[in-house]
CSV table of C-alpha atoms in Angstrom, one decimal:
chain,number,residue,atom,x,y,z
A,233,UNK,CA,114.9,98.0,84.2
A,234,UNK,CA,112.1,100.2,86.3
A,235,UNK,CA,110.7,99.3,89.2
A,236,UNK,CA,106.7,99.8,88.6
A,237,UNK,CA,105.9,98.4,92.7
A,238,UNK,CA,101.7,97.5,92.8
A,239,UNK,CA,99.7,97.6,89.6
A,240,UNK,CA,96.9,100.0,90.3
A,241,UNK,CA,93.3,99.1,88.0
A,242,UNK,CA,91.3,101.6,86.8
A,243,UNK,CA,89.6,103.2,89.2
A,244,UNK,CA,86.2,104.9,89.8
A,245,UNK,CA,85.2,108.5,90.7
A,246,UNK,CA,87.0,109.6,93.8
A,247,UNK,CA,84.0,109.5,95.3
A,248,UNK,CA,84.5,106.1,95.7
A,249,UNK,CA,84.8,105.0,99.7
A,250,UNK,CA,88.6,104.1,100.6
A,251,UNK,CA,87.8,100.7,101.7
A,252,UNK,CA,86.3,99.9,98.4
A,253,UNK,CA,89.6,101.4,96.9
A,254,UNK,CA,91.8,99.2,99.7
A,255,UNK,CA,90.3,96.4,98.0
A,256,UNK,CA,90.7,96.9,94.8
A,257,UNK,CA,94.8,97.6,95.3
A,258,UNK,CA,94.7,93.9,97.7
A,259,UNK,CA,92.6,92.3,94.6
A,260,UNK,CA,95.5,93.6,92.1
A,261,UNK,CA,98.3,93.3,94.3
A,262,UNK,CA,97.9,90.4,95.5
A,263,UNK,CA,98.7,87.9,92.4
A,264,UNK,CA,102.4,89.7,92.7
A,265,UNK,CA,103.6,88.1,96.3
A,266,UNK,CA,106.3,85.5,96.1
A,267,UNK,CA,104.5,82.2,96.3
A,268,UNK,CA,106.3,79.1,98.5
A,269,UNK,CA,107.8,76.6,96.3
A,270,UNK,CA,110.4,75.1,99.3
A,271,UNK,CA,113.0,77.8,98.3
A,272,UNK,CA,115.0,78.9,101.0
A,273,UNK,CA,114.1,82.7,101.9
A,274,UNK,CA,110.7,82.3,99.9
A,275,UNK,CA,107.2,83.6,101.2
A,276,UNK,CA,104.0,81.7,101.8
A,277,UNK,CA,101.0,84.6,101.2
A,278,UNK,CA,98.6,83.6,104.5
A,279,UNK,CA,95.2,84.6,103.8
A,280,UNK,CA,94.8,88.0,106.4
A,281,UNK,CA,97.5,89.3,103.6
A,282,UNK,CA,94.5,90.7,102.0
A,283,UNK,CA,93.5,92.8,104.8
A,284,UNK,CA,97.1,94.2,104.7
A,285,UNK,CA,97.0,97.3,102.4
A,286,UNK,CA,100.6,98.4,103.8
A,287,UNK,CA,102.2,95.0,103.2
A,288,UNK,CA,100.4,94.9,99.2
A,289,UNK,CA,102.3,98.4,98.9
A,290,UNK,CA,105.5,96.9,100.1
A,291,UNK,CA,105.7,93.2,98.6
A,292,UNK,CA,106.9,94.3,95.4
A,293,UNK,CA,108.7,97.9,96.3
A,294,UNK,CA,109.2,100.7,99.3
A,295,UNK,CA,108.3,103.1,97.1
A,296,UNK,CA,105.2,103.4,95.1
A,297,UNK,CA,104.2,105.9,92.8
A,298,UNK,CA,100.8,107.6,92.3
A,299,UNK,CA,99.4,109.9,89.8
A,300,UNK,CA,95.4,110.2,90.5
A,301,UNK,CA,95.9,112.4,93.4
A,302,UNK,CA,92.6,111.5,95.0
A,303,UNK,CA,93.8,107.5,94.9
A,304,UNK,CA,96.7,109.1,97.0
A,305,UNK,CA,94.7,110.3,99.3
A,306,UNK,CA,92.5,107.4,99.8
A,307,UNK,CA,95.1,105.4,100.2
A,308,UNK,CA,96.8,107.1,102.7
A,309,UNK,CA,93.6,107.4,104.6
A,310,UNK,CA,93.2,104.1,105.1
A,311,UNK,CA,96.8,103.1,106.1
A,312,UNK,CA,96.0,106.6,108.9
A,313,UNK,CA,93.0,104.7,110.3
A,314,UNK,CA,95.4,101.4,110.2
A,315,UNK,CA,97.3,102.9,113.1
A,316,UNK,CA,100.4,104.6,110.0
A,317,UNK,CA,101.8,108.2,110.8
A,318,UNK,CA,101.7,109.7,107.8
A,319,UNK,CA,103.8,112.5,106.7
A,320,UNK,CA,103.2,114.8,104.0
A,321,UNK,CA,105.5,116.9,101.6
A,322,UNK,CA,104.6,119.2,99.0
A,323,UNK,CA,108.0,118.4,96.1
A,324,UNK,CA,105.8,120.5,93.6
A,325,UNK,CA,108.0,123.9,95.0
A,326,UNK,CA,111.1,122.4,95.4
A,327,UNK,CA,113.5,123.7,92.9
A,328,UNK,CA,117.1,123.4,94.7
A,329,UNK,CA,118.1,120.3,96.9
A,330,UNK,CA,118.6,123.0,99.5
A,331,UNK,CA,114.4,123.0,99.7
A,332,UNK,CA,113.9,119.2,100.0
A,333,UNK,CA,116.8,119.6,102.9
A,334,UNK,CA,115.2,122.2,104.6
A,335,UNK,CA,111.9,120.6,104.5
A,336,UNK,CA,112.3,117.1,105.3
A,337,UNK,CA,114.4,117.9,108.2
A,338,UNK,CA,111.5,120.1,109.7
A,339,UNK,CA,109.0,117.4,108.8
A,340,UNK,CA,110.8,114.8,110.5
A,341,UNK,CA,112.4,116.9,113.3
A,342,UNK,CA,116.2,116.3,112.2
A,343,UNK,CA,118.0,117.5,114.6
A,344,UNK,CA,120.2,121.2,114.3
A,345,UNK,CA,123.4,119.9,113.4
A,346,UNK,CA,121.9,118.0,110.1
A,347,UNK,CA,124.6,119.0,107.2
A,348,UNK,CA,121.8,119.3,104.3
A,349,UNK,CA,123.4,117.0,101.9
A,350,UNK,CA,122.5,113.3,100.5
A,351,UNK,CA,125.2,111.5,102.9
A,352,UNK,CA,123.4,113.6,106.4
A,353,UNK,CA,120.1,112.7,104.8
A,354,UNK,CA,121.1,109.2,104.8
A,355,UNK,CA,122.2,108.9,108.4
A,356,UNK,CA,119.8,110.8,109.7
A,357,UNK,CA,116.6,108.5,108.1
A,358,UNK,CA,118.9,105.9,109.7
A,359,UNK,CA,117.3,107.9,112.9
A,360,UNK,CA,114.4,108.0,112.2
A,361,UNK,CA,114.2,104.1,111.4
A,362,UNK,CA,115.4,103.4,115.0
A,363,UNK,CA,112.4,105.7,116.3
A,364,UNK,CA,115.2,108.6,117.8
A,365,UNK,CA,112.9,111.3,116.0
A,366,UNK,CA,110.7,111.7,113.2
A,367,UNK,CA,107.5,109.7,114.6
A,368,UNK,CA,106.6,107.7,117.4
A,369,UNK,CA,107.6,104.1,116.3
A,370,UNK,CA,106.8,102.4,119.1
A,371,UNK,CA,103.1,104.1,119.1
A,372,UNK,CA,102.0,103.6,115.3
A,373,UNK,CA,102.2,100.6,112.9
A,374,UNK,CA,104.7,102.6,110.9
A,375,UNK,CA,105.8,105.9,108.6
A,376,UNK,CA,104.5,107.0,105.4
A,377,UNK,CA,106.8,109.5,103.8
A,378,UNK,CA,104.6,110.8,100.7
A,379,UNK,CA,106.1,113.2,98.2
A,380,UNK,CA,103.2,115.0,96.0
A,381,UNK,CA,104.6,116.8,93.0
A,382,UNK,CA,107.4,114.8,93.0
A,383,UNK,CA,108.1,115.0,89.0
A,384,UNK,CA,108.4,118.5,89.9
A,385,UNK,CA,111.5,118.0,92.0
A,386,UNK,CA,112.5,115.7,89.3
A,387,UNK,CA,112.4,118.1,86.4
A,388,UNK,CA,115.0,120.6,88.6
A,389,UNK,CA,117.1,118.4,90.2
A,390,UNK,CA,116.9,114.7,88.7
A,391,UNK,CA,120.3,112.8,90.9
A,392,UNK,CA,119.2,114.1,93.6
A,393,UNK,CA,115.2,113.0,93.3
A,394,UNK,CA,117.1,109.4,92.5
A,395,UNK,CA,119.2,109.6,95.2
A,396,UNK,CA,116.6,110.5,98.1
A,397,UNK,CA,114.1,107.3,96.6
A,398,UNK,CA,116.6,105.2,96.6
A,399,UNK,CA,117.6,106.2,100.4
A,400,UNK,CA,114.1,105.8,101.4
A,401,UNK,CA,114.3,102.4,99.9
A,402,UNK,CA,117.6,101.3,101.5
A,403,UNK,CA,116.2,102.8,104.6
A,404,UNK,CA,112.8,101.2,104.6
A,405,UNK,CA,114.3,97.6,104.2
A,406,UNK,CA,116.8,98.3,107.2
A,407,UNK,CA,113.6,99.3,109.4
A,408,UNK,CA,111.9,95.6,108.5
A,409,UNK,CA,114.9,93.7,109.8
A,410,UNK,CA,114.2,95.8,113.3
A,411,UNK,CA,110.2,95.1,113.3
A,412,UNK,CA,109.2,98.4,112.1
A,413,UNK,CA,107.5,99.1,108.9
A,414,UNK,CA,108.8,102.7,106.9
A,415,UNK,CA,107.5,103.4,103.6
A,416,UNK,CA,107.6,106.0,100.9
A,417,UNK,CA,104.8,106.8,98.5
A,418,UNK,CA,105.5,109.2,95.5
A,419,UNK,CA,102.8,111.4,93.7
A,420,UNK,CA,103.5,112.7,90.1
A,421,UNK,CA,101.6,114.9,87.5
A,422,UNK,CA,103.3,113.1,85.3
A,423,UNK,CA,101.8,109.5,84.9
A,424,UNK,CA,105.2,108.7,82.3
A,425,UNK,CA,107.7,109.7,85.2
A,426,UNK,CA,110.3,106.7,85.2
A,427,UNK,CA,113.1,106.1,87.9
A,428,UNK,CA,115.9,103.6,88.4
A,429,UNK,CA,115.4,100.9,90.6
A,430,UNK,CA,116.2,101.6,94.0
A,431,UNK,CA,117.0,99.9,97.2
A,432,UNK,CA,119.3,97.4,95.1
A,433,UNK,CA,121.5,95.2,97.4
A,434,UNK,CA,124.9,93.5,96.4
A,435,UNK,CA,125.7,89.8,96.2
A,436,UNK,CA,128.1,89.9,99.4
A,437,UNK,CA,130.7,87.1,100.7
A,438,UNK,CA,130.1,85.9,104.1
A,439,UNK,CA,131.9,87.4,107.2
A,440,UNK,CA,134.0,84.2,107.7
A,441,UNK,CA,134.9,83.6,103.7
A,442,UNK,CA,135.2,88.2,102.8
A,443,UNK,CA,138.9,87.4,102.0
A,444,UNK,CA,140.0,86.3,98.7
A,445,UNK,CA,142.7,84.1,101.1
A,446,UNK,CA,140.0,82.1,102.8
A,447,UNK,CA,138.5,80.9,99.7
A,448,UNK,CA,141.3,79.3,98.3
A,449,UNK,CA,141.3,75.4,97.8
């Protein structure tokens, strides 16, 4: 199973304006959001959803891969005049997981004692959700992490290019449930890249029924 996130249309010449390029990702994405049908946990579309590039990138998944490069860039200029910090990597040189550690953790200002591996990477995004570093969450509408050359990263080091997306993801969701909107957008040269899903939660037990001995008859 892959995880495709918004369905992007052909596009014109990236001379196009970005609001004209805004619309055509609401017009696409739009037909994907969860429609009410009086199921519990089930979303009723309103109609300023439209205007909501960020949400259209986020209904279906946190992370959302690009390959027209100048689509990237439109798109992130529009969610930067939306009020989004957005945060910029270059992937396309990293050829160790030592380089995406030592670059992420300047880009988001991780502090000195960050360990440079998956698990510190992981608690220190955790951070940066709860706006201790990274960006000024209660100043913007949210973060945009983008990763351009990303297949490039891939190619070197592929569990840990799964790893970090699916991070993101896990990270992204946890920053909803506190108000705050965190997203990660992915750039690739190549347009057949494929990833397992990510941000995946388990089926859990309630906290009053977790032991087998208090669901017994």
């Amino acid at each position: 199973m892959i995880s495709h996130g918004v369905i992007l249309p052909e596009l014109a010449p990236a001379t196009e304006p970005s609001n004209q390029v805004a619309r055509r990702l609401m017009c696409w994405a739009a037909p994907r959001m969860p429609v009410n049908l009086g199921g519990y946990g089930s979303v009723r579309p309103q109609k300023d959803h439209g205007h909501d590039l960020a949400l259209l990138l986020m209904i279906n998944t946190f992370v959302t891969l690009f390959w027209r490069s100048h689509l990237l860039d439109q798109t992130t200029a529009q969610l930067a005049e939306a009020g989004y910090q957005v945060t910029r990597l270059d992937a396309s040189g990293w050829a160790t997981e030592g380089d995406l550690h030592r670059e992420i953790a300047q880009a988001l200002d991780f502090p000195d004692y960050y360990r440079c591996n998956l698990d510190a990477l992981n608690d220190c995004m955790r951070d940066v959700v709860d706006g201790q570093y990274g960006w000024a969450a209660a100043e913007t509408a949210g973060l945009v992490l983008v990763f351009t050359g990303y297949d490039q990263f891939t190619r070197h080091c592929p569990r840990a290019a799964q790893i970090v997306l699916d991070i993101m993801a896990d990270q992204a969701r946890s920053a909803l449930l506190f108000g705050r909107r965190v997203m990660c957008l992915l750039q690739s040269d190549d347009p057949q890249i494929r990833f397992e899903p990510v941000g995946a939660t388990p089926v859990m037990w309630n906290d009053a029924e977790w032991l087998d001995a208090r669901r017994q008859p």
